Amino acid sequence: MSVVVSIVTQDVRFPTSLELDGSDAVNVDPDYSAAYVTIGLDTGEEGHAFVFTAGRGNDIVTHAIDVYGQLLFGRNADELIYDLGAASKRLIHDSQMRWLGPEKGVTQMACGALVNALWDLRARREGKPLWLLLSELAPEEIVDVIDFTHIGNALTPELALDILRRGEAGKADRIASLKTDGYPAYTTSPGWLGYSDEKLVRLSRAAADAGFSMIKLKVGGNIDADRRRLALMRREVPGTPVAIDANQRWEVDEAVNWVNQLAEFEPYWIEEPTSTDDILGHAAIRKGVSPIRVATGEAVANRIIFKQLLQADAIDFLQLDATRVGGINENLATLLLAARFDVPVCPHAGGVGLCEVVQHFSFFDYAAITGTQEGRFIEYVEHLHEHFAEPVRVTNGRYVAPVRPGIGAEMLTASREKWTFPSGSGWLEIGDSASITDPYPMAAKV
Ligand SMILES: [Mg+2]
């Protein structure tokens, strides 16, 4: 038997606002951050995970992880990591903490980090990267970790088992092909809203030359600027599909109107046209902008909202996020819901470390659920990979299968220490120049 003897959190932030990397119509100046957790066992084993945030508030998530961590401290780790369904429920359905959500926002993300750190321990113990661990689990074991609470009118354990059993055929061949050929990627790096036209054109050319299947452009600030930037991109890389992303900027009618003014550029999808919680709004937008397709998911808090988006025919692409929801268990539920409604999953990865973790879900989806990569790709952004124990690799526009045992979340110790906020040496060096260290961040905008 092994025991959880430490749960250590770190508030890690990177000054990405200095270059406006990650900027869009709503997130105008993000400093990409990670509320990081390491679960230690008495055996010396460690499980690593984090929650991505945009900067301010990273300390709130970090503290929430500390509070939930008390529910795991001193417990039998073997029981936790070999019954991850029960471990997840113990955190997410805690009878008192549940009041703070339920199942949304800071508390859900904090639970997700701890659940993921337990999965990291499991995957390391079994010597496999997460995607391979999941792909080689029996369908019954996958179903066993999923929380079907409040999704039973769309997905039951029996239906989930059917989907996974169908996925068994040809699975070994698909695992082999993932190891040699990887999985398609698209890139958001050319299209941040804060980038100049020159940088947009230069990075679009570089992305097309690098073989990316698609490029994404941030929109929603100004319609004339959106038209100009889309035209520039289209002229530079006419053969490469371009998706657009409004980061929830619009009202429903405004979204329909705005997107239709961009229709001549044939966007591959419109992402987050309005509030993620507005399920009926997404359905109305989807009707109003057809044949342009609608995507969302990076800010969807849980499987129940995803269920409704699917039931309402509100989305064409589902963009799950690695650290927004209640952990890997909940993302497994979402992958199966998407399969049940035949909606492709194209994971969100704009943030620090999200590429490293989220790739595992698409690899698993291909190996064990849908068996297809048709119309599917994983988002890719350029920044901060050097801080990870196994930085993501993209070759010829495709994600290369990760091989390191674990869930892909481990950040190098030196990076975590240097960028611990606000006392790390990195922050002491740059002083007040990043957005996050501005003592009056709102004053400048008034
Ligand atoms: Mg987005």
mmCIF file of C-alpha atoms in Angstrom, residues 87-421:
data_model
loop_
_atom_site.group_PDB
_atom_site.id
_atom_site.type_symbol
_atom_site.label_atom_id
_atom_site.label_comp_id
_atom_site.label_asym_id
_atom_site.label_seq_id
_atom_site.Cartn_x
_atom_site.Cartn_y
_atom_site.Cartn_z
ATOM 1 C CA ALA A 87 -11.634 9.263 -6.456
ATOM 2 C CA SER A 88 -13.183 11.768 -8.854
ATOM 3 C CA LYS A 89 -16.613 11.517 -7.239
ATOM 4 C CA ARG A 90 -15.124 11.966 -3.791
ATOM 5 C CA LEU A 91 -13.769 15.357 -4.879
ATOM 6 C CA ILE A 92 -16.456 16.624 -7.262
ATOM 7 C CA HIS A 93 -19.450 15.522 -5.212
ATOM 8 C CA ASP A 94 -18.113 16.550 -1.813
ATOM 9 C CA SER A 95 -21.325 17.415 -0.013
ATOM 10 C CA GLN A 96 -20.185 20.824 1.260
ATOM 11 C CA MET A 97 -17.781 22.014 -1.447
ATOM 12 C CA ARG A 98 -20.411 21.189 -4.064
ATOM 13 C CA TRP A 99 -22.258 24.360 -3.078
ATOM 14 C CA LEU A 100 -19.495 26.439 -4.649
ATOM 15 C CA GLY A 101 -20.261 25.116 -8.142
ATOM 16 C CA PRO A 102 -21.743 22.701 -8.611
ATOM 17 C CA GLU A 103 -19.399 21.331 -11.246
ATOM 18 C CA LYS A 104 -18.306 24.635 -12.726
ATOM 19 C CA GLY A 105 -15.696 27.348 -12.396
ATOM 20 C CA VAL A 106 -12.766 27.398 -10.010
ATOM 21 C CA THR A 107 -13.878 24.406 -7.943
ATOM 22 C CA GLN A 108 -14.384 22.183 -10.978
ATOM 23 C CA MET A 109 -10.981 23.127 -12.372
ATOM 24 C CA ALA A 110 -9.339 22.483 -9.000
ATOM 25 C CA CYS A 111 -10.944 19.034 -8.770
ATOM 26 C CA GLY A 112 -9.844 18.383 -12.340
ATOM 27 C CA ALA A 113 -6.219 19.139 -11.477
ATOM 28 C CA LEU A 114 -6.218 16.647 -8.607
ATOM 29 C CA VAL A 115 -8.004 13.986 -10.659
ATOM 30 C CA ASN A 116 -5.462 14.498 -13.435
ATOM 31 C CA ALA A 117 -2.524 14.267 -11.021
ATOM 32 C CA LEU A 118 -3.909 10.899 -9.885
ATOM 33 C CA TRP A 119 -4.124 9.777 -13.526
ATOM 34 C CA ASP A 120 -0.523 10.948 -13.943
ATOM 35 C CA LEU A 121 0.506 8.691 -11.050
ATOM 36 C CA ARG A 122 -1.388 5.787 -12.614
ATOM 37 C CA ALA A 123 0.084 6.282 -16.080
ATOM 38 C CA ARG A 124 3.625 6.586 -14.701
ATOM 39 C CA ARG A 125 3.171 3.468 -12.609
ATOM 40 C CA GLU A 126 2.066 1.574 -15.712
ATOM 41 C CA GLY A 127 4.873 3.095 -17.792
ATOM 42 C CA LYS A 128 2.583 4.527 -20.489
ATOM 43 C CA PRO A 129 1.642 7.911 -21.891
ATOM 44 C CA LEU A 130 -1.991 8.680 -21.048
ATOM 45 C CA TRP A 131 -3.360 8.144 -24.560
ATOM 46 C CA LEU A 132 -1.878 4.651 -24.716
ATOM 47 C CA LEU A 133 -2.973 3.781 -21.175
ATOM 48 C CA LEU A 134 -6.553 4.771 -22.031
ATOM 49 C CA SER A 135 -6.457 3.055 -25.421
ATOM 50 C CA GLU A 136 -5.350 -0.214 -23.856
ATOM 51 C CA LEU A 137 -7.897 -0.208 -21.037
ATOM 52 C CA ALA A 138 -10.873 -2.527 -21.521
ATOM 53 C CA PRO A 139 -14.137 -0.768 -22.470
ATOM 54 C CA GLU A 140 -15.552 -1.740 -19.062
ATOM 55 C CA GLU A 141 -12.679 0.011 -17.288
ATOM 56 C CA ILE A 142 -13.270 3.242 -19.220
ATOM 57 C CA VAL A 143 -16.993 3.151 -18.471
ATOM 58 C CA ASP A 144 -16.190 2.481 -14.838
ATOM 59 C CA VAL A 145 -14.397 5.824 -14.341
ATOM 60 C CA ILE A 146 -17.110 7.927 -16.018
ATOM 61 C CA ASP A 147 -19.642 9.844 -13.948
ATOM 62 C CA PHE A 148 -22.966 9.463 -15.766
ATOM 63 C CA THR A 149 -24.780 11.757 -13.330
ATOM 64 C CA HIS A 150 -27.134 14.124 -15.213
ATOM 65 C CA ILE A 151 -26.276 12.803 -18.681
ATOM 66 C CA GLY A 152 -28.333 9.619 -18.544
ATOM 67 C CA ASN A 153 -30.894 10.952 -21.024
ATOM 68 C CA ALA A 154 -28.161 11.109 -23.680
ATOM 69 C CA LEU A 155 -25.502 8.598 -22.701
ATOM 70 C CA THR A 156 -25.894 5.537 -20.482
ATOM 71 C CA PRO A 157 -23.184 3.111 -19.397
ATOM 72 C CA GLU A 158 -24.660 0.600 -21.851
ATOM 73 C CA LEU A 159 -24.469 3.019 -24.791
ATOM 74 C CA ALA A 160 -20.938 4.034 -23.817
ATOM 75 C CA LEU A 161 -19.934 0.390 -23.665
ATOM 76 C CA ASP A 162 -21.409 -0.212 -27.134
ATOM 77 C CA ILE A 163 -19.405 2.671 -28.586
ATOM 78 C CA LEU A 164 -16.178 1.469 -26.977
ATOM 79 C CA ARG A 165 -16.757 -2.150 -27.978
ATOM 80 C CA ARG A 166 -17.239 -1.075 -31.595
ATOM 81 C CA GLY A 167 -13.946 0.807 -31.232
ATOM 82 C CA GLU A 168 -12.111 -2.396 -30.365
ATOM 83 C CA ALA A 169 -12.083 -3.484 -34.028
ATOM 84 C CA GLY A 170 -8.820 -2.371 -35.618
ATOM 85 C CA LYS A 171 -7.630 -0.633 -32.463
ATOM 86 C CA ALA A 172 -4.175 -2.215 -32.472
ATOM 87 C CA ASP A 173 -3.592 -1.053 -36.057
ATOM 88 C CA ARG A 174 -4.687 2.471 -35.218
ATOM 89 C CA ILE A 175 -2.382 2.592 -32.190
ATOM 90 C CA ALA A 176 0.462 1.523 -34.470
ATOM 91 C CA SER A 177 -0.408 4.191 -37.039
ATOM 92 C CA LEU A 178 -0.579 6.883 -34.343
ATOM 93 C CA LYS A 179 2.942 5.928 -33.275
ATOM 94 C CA THR A 180 4.271 6.346 -36.818
ATOM 95 C CA ASP A 181 2.043 9.036 -38.345
ATOM 96 C CA GLY A 182 0.634 11.051 -35.432
ATOM 97 C CA TYR A 183 -2.507 13.200 -35.691
ATOM 98 C CA PRO A 184 -3.375 16.344 -37.722
ATOM 99 C CA ALA A 185 -2.782 19.782 -36.198
ATOM 100 C CA TYR A 186 -3.993 23.285 -36.932
ATOM 101 C CA THR A 187 -2.345 26.445 -35.669
ATOM 102 C CA THR A 188 -3.628 29.581 -33.985
ATOM 103 C CA SER A 189 -0.223 31.207 -33.705
ATOM 104 C CA PRO A 190 -0.506 33.555 -36.751
ATOM 105 C CA GLY A 191 -3.905 34.911 -35.780
ATOM 106 C CA TRP A 192 -3.705 36.582 -32.356
ATOM 107 C CA LEU A 193 -5.605 39.838 -32.398
ATOM 108 C CA GLY A 194 -2.683 41.889 -31.069
ATOM 109 C CA TYR A 195 -0.373 40.951 -33.968
ATOM 110 C CA SER A 196 0.373 43.407 -36.803
ATOM 111 C CA ASP A 197 -0.736 42.700 -40.388
ATOM 112 C CA GLU A 198 2.894 42.078 -41.319
ATOM 113 C CA LYS A 199 3.320 39.493 -38.552
ATOM 114 C CA LEU A 200 -0.014 37.866 -39.444
ATOM 115 C CA VAL A 201 0.997 37.434 -43.090
ATOM 116 C CA ARG A 202 4.507 36.241 -42.257
ATOM 117 C CA LEU A 203 3.303 33.672 -39.708
ATOM 118 C CA SER A 204 0.476 32.488 -42.003
ATOM 119 C CA ARG A 205 2.990 31.750 -44.757
ATOM 120 C CA ALA A 206 5.231 29.942 -42.266
ATOM 121 C CA ALA A 207 2.284 27.888 -40.968
ATOM 122 C CA ALA A 208 1.205 26.815 -44.452
ATOM 123 C CA ASP A 209 4.800 25.954 -45.345
ATOM 124 C CA ALA A 210 5.035 23.886 -42.160
ATOM 125 C CA GLY A 211 2.084 21.774 -43.342
ATOM 126 C CA PHE A 212 -0.628 22.788 -40.862
ATOM 127 C CA SER A 213 -4.109 21.636 -41.930
ATOM 128 C CA MET A 214 -5.712 24.939 -40.983
ATOM 129 C CA ILE A 215 -4.992 28.391 -39.513
ATOM 130 C CA LYS A 216 -7.200 30.215 -37.026
ATOM 131 C CA LEU A 217 -7.773 33.963 -36.876
ATOM 132 C CA LYS A 218 -9.097 35.898 -33.897
ATOM 133 C CA VAL A 219 -12.037 38.137 -34.841
ATOM 134 C CA GLY A 220 -14.721 40.220 -33.178
ATOM 135 C CA GLY A 221 -12.860 43.418 -32.372
ATOM 136 C CA ASN A 222 -13.703 45.429 -35.478
ATOM 137 C CA ILE A 223 -15.489 44.207 -38.622
ATOM 138 C CA ASP A 224 -13.345 46.216 -41.028
ATOM 139 C CA ALA A 225 -10.163 44.924 -39.421
ATOM 140 C CA ASP A 226 -11.533 41.369 -39.524
ATOM 141 C CA ARG A 227 -12.285 41.686 -43.250
ATOM 142 C CA ARG A 228 -8.871 43.177 -43.956
ATOM 143 C CA ARG A 229 -7.031 40.501 -41.970
ATOM 144 C CA LEU A 230 -9.023 37.633 -43.489
ATOM 145 C CA ALA A 231 -8.390 39.007 -46.981
ATOM 146 C CA LEU A 232 -4.663 39.252 -46.261
ATOM 147 C CA MET A 233 -4.579 35.697 -44.973
ATOM 148 C CA ARG A 234 -6.617 34.363 -47.872
ATOM 149 C CA ARG A 235 -4.313 36.075 -50.382
ATOM 150 C CA GLU A 236 -1.163 34.775 -48.685
ATOM 151 C CA VAL A 237 -2.262 31.162 -48.226
ATOM 152 C CA PRO A 238 -5.236 30.580 -50.562
ATOM 153 C CA GLY A 239 -5.115 26.795 -50.216
ATOM 154 C CA THR A 240 -5.232 26.677 -46.422
ATOM 155 C CA PRO A 241 -8.605 26.681 -44.603
ATOM 156 C CA VAL A 242 -9.052 29.509 -42.099
ATOM 157 C CA ALA A 243 -11.224 29.222 -38.997
ATOM 158 C CA ILE A 244 -12.340 32.284 -37.039
ATOM 159 C CA ASP A 245 -12.698 32.690 -33.272
ATOM 160 C CA ALA A 246 -14.646 35.434 -31.453
ATOM 161 C CA ASN A 247 -14.018 34.266 -27.869
ATOM 162 C CA GLN A 248 -17.674 34.828 -26.841
ATOM 163 C CA ARG A 249 -17.607 38.461 -27.930
ATOM 164 C CA TRP A 250 -21.074 38.798 -29.457
ATOM 165 C CA GLU A 251 -24.791 38.854 -28.708
ATOM 166 C CA VAL A 252 -26.683 36.194 -30.673
ATOM 167 C CA ASP A 253 -28.071 38.440 -33.447
ATOM 168 C CA GLU A 254 -24.791 40.323 -33.637
ATOM 169 C CA ALA A 255 -22.940 37.037 -34.160
ATOM 170 C CA VAL A 256 -25.178 36.052 -37.069
ATOM 171 C CA ASN A 257 -24.796 39.463 -38.667
ATOM 172 C CA TRP A 258 -21.028 39.684 -38.139
ATOM 173 C CA VAL A 259 -20.230 36.166 -39.331
ATOM 174 C CA ASN A 260 -22.345 36.599 -42.437
ATOM 175 C CA GLN A 261 -20.297 39.681 -43.281
ATOM 176 C CA LEU A 262 -17.243 37.395 -43.285
ATOM 177 C CA ALA A 263 -18.918 34.593 -45.268
ATOM 178 C CA GLU A 264 -17.179 35.436 -48.534
ATOM 179 C CA PHE A 265 -13.892 34.324 -46.939
ATOM 180 C CA GLU A 266 -15.431 30.884 -46.318
ATOM 181 C CA PRO A 267 -14.338 30.391 -42.701
ATOM 182 C CA TYR A 268 -13.989 26.733 -41.770
ATOM 183 C CA TRP A 269 -15.817 27.402 -38.514
ATOM 184 C CA ILE A 270 -16.860 30.223 -36.221
ATOM 185 C CA GLU A 271 -15.607 29.476 -32.722
ATOM 186 C CA GLU A 272 -17.197 30.776 -29.508
ATOM 187 C CA PRO A 273 -19.543 33.250 -31.178
ATOM 188 C CA THR A 274 -21.324 33.989 -27.904
ATOM 189 C CA SER A 275 -21.498 32.956 -24.244
ATOM 190 C CA THR A 276 -20.616 29.342 -23.797
ATOM 191 C CA ASP A 277 -23.606 28.912 -21.476
ATOM 192 C CA ASP A 278 -26.062 30.029 -24.165
ATOM 193 C CA ILE A 279 -27.015 26.697 -25.660
ATOM 194 C CA LEU A 280 -30.120 27.957 -27.488
ATOM 195 C CA GLY A 281 -28.104 30.962 -28.679
ATOM 196 C CA HIS A 282 -25.559 28.661 -30.290
ATOM 197 C CA ALA A 283 -28.368 26.719 -31.967
ATOM 198 C CA ALA A 284 -29.811 29.974 -33.354
ATOM 199 C CA ILE A 285 -26.405 31.157 -34.555
ATOM 200 C CA ARG A 286 -25.755 27.822 -36.221
ATOM 201 C CA LYS A 287 -28.999 28.168 -38.186
ATOM 202 C CA GLY A 288 -28.288 31.821 -38.954
ATOM 203 C CA VAL A 289 -24.767 31.381 -40.353
ATOM 204 C CA SER A 290 -25.199 28.053 -42.167
ATOM 205 C CA PRO A 291 -23.309 26.695 -44.110
ATOM 206 C CA ILE A 292 -20.574 28.143 -41.877
ATOM 207 C CA ARG A 293 -20.124 25.735 -39.007
ATOM 208 C CA VAL A 294 -20.090 26.483 -35.284
ATOM 209 C CA ALA A 295 -17.508 25.321 -32.740
ATOM 210 C CA THR A 296 -17.233 25.763 -28.990
ATOM 211 C CA GLY A 297 -15.996 24.074 -25.837
ATOM 212 C CA GLU A 298 -12.890 25.647 -24.316
ATOM 213 C CA ALA A 299 -14.998 27.409 -21.662
ATOM 214 C CA VAL A 300 -17.660 24.718 -21.252
ATOM 215 C CA ALA A 301 -17.577 23.789 -17.578
ATOM 216 C CA ASN A 302 -18.871 20.240 -17.649
ATOM 217 C CA ARG A 303 -20.343 17.277 -19.528
ATOM 218 C CA ILE A 304 -23.902 18.466 -18.875
ATOM 219 C CA ILE A 305 -23.505 21.625 -20.952
ATOM 220 C CA PHE A 306 -21.830 19.599 -23.689
ATOM 221 C CA LYS A 307 -24.745 17.180 -23.608
ATOM 222 C CA GLN A 308 -27.204 20.016 -24.183
ATOM 223 C CA LEU A 309 -25.137 21.629 -26.961
ATOM 224 C CA LEU A 310 -25.240 18.260 -28.715
ATOM 225 C CA GLN A 311 -28.913 17.595 -28.026
ATOM 226 C CA ALA A 312 -29.840 21.050 -29.336
ATOM 227 C CA ASP A 313 -27.889 20.579 -32.598
ATOM 228 C CA ALA A 314 -26.013 23.727 -31.585
ATOM 229 C CA ILE A 315 -22.446 22.813 -32.640
ATOM 230 C CA ASP A 316 -20.597 21.211 -35.535
ATOM 231 C CA PHE A 317 -17.288 20.790 -33.675
ATOM 232 C CA LEU A 318 -16.712 20.086 -29.979
ATOM 233 C CA GLN A 319 -13.590 21.691 -28.523
ATOM 234 C CA LEU A 320 -12.875 20.062 -25.190
ATOM 235 C CA ASP A 321 -10.184 21.550 -22.990
ATOM 236 C CA ALA A 322 -7.693 19.621 -20.851
ATOM 237 C CA THR A 323 -8.017 21.642 -17.632
ATOM 238 C CA ARG A 324 -11.409 23.378 -17.692
ATOM 239 C CA VAL A 325 -13.546 20.442 -16.569
ATOM 240 C CA GLY A 326 -13.400 17.930 -13.741
ATOM 241 C CA GLY A 327 -10.433 16.065 -15.170
ATOM 242 C CA ILE A 328 -9.789 13.189 -17.522
ATOM 243 C CA ASN A 329 -12.858 11.256 -16.348
ATOM 244 C CA GLU A 330 -15.152 14.068 -17.454
ATOM 245 C CA ASN A 331 -13.348 14.441 -20.772
ATOM 246 C CA LEU A 332 -13.889 10.733 -21.394
ATOM 247 C CA ALA A 333 -17.625 11.303 -20.881
ATOM 248 C CA THR A 334 -17.485 14.203 -23.324
ATOM 249 C CA LEU A 335 -15.615 12.214 -25.977
ATOM 250 C CA LEU A 336 -18.272 9.502 -25.781
ATOM 251 C CA LEU A 337 -21.114 12.038 -25.885
ATOM 252 C CA ALA A 338 -19.577 13.550 -29.030
ATOM 253 C CA ALA A 339 -19.300 10.105 -30.592
ATOM 254 C CA ARG A 340 -22.915 9.358 -29.668
ATOM 255 C CA PHE A 341 -24.029 12.502 -31.557
ATOM 256 C CA ASP A 342 -21.456 12.035 -34.328
ATOM 257 C CA VAL A 343 -19.847 15.433 -33.750
ATOM 258 C CA PRO A 344 -16.075 15.632 -34.307
ATOM 259 C CA VAL A 345 -13.859 16.635 -31.380
ATOM 260 C CA CYS A 346 -11.159 19.211 -32.133
ATOM 261 C CA PRO A 347 -9.532 19.996 -28.774
ATOM 262 C CA HIS A 348 -8.648 23.483 -27.560
ATOM 263 C CA ALA A 349 -4.981 24.124 -26.797
ATOM 264 C CA GLY A 350 -4.447 27.897 -26.608
ATOM 265 C CA GLY A 351 -2.631 28.247 -23.298
ATOM 266 C CA VAL A 352 0.452 27.053 -21.475
ATOM 267 C CA GLY A 353 0.782 23.276 -21.472
ATOM 268 C CA LEU A 354 -2.580 22.603 -23.084
ATOM 269 C CA CYS A 355 -1.035 21.179 -26.270
ATOM 270 C CA GLU A 356 1.008 18.808 -24.120
ATOM 271 C CA VAL A 357 -2.035 17.397 -22.319
ATOM 272 C CA VAL A 358 -4.944 17.720 -24.732
ATOM 273 C CA GLN A 359 -3.283 15.762 -27.532
ATOM 274 C CA HIS A 360 -3.823 12.582 -25.506
ATOM 275 C CA PHE A 361 -7.603 12.863 -25.912
ATOM 276 C CA SER A 362 -7.510 12.986 -29.703
ATOM 277 C CA PHE A 363 -5.061 10.114 -29.865
ATOM 278 C CA PHE A 364 -7.360 8.069 -27.627
ATOM 279 C CA ASP A 365 -10.447 9.132 -29.588
ATOM 280 C CA TYR A 366 -8.894 7.872 -32.808
ATOM 281 C CA ALA A 367 -7.522 4.652 -31.307
ATOM 282 C CA ALA A 368 -10.511 3.533 -29.264
ATOM 283 C CA ILE A 369 -13.667 5.541 -30.012
ATOM 284 C CA THR A 370 -14.270 6.983 -33.471
ATOM 285 C CA GLY A 371 -11.460 5.358 -35.461
ATOM 286 C CA THR A 372 -11.304 8.348 -37.794
ATOM 287 C CA GLN A 373 -9.287 11.546 -38.176
ATOM 288 C CA GLU A 374 -11.621 12.862 -40.873
ATOM 289 C CA GLY A 375 -12.378 16.570 -40.315
ATOM 290 C CA ARG A 376 -10.542 16.485 -36.984
ATOM 291 C CA PHE A 377 -7.401 18.203 -35.762
ATOM 292 C CA ILE A 378 -5.807 19.366 -32.536
ATOM 293 C CA GLU A 379 -5.111 23.059 -31.987
ATOM 294 C CA TYR A 380 -1.468 24.085 -31.774
ATOM 295 C CA VAL A 381 0.098 27.270 -30.409
ATOM 296 C CA GLU A 382 3.801 28.058 -30.434
ATOM 297 C CA HIS A 383 4.614 29.203 -26.969
ATOM 298 C CA LEU A 384 6.221 27.921 -23.754
ATOM 299 C CA HIS A 385 6.746 24.275 -24.739
ATOM 300 C CA GLU A 386 10.368 24.412 -23.593
ATOM 301 C CA HIS A 387 9.188 24.424 -19.983
ATOM 302 C CA PHE A 388 7.778 20.889 -20.143
ATOM 303 C CA ALA A 389 9.389 17.539 -19.405
ATOM 304 C CA GLU A 390 8.141 16.259 -22.788
ATOM 305 C CA PRO A 391 7.524 19.262 -25.034
ATOM 306 C CA VAL A 392 4.894 18.690 -27.673
ATOM 307 C CA ARG A 393 6.254 17.831 -31.105
ATOM 308 C CA VAL A 394 4.561 18.772 -34.378
ATOM 309 C CA THR A 395 6.126 17.558 -37.627
ATOM 310 C CA ASN A 396 4.726 18.206 -41.113
ATOM 311 C CA GLY A 397 1.582 19.631 -39.546
ATOM 312 C CA ARG A 398 0.933 16.594 -37.375
ATOM 313 C CA TYR A 399 1.235 15.975 -33.651
ATOM 314 C CA VAL A 400 3.825 13.267 -32.956
ATOM 315 C CA ALA A 401 2.659 10.635 -30.450
ATOM 316 C CA PRO A 402 3.949 11.410 -26.950
ATOM 317 C CA VAL A 403 5.946 8.563 -25.399
ATOM 318 C CA ARG A 404 6.799 9.662 -21.859
ATOM 319 C CA PRO A 405 4.761 7.893 -19.159
ATOM 320 C CA GLY A 406 2.172 10.220 -17.638
ATOM 321 C CA ILE A 407 -0.429 12.718 -18.791
ATOM 322 C CA GLY A 408 2.050 15.211 -20.304
ATOM 323 C CA ALA A 409 1.606 17.890 -17.643
ATOM 324 C CA GLU A 410 4.997 17.847 -15.931
ATOM 325 C CA MET A 411 6.677 21.238 -16.071
ATOM 326 C CA LEU A 412 10.432 21.426 -15.391
ATOM 327 C CA THR A 413 11.305 22.244 -11.780
ATOM 328 C CA ALA A 414 13.583 25.115 -12.823
ATOM 329 C CA SER A 415 10.811 26.702 -14.920
ATOM 330 C CA ARG A 416 8.303 26.415 -12.102
ATOM 331 C CA GLU A 417 10.696 28.035 -9.657
ATOM 332 C CA LYS A 418 11.795 30.817 -12.007
ATOM 333 C CA TRP A 419 8.217 31.794 -12.894
ATOM 334 C CA THR A 420 6.547 31.339 -9.499
ATOM 335 C CA PHE A 421 4.533 34.503 -9.005
#
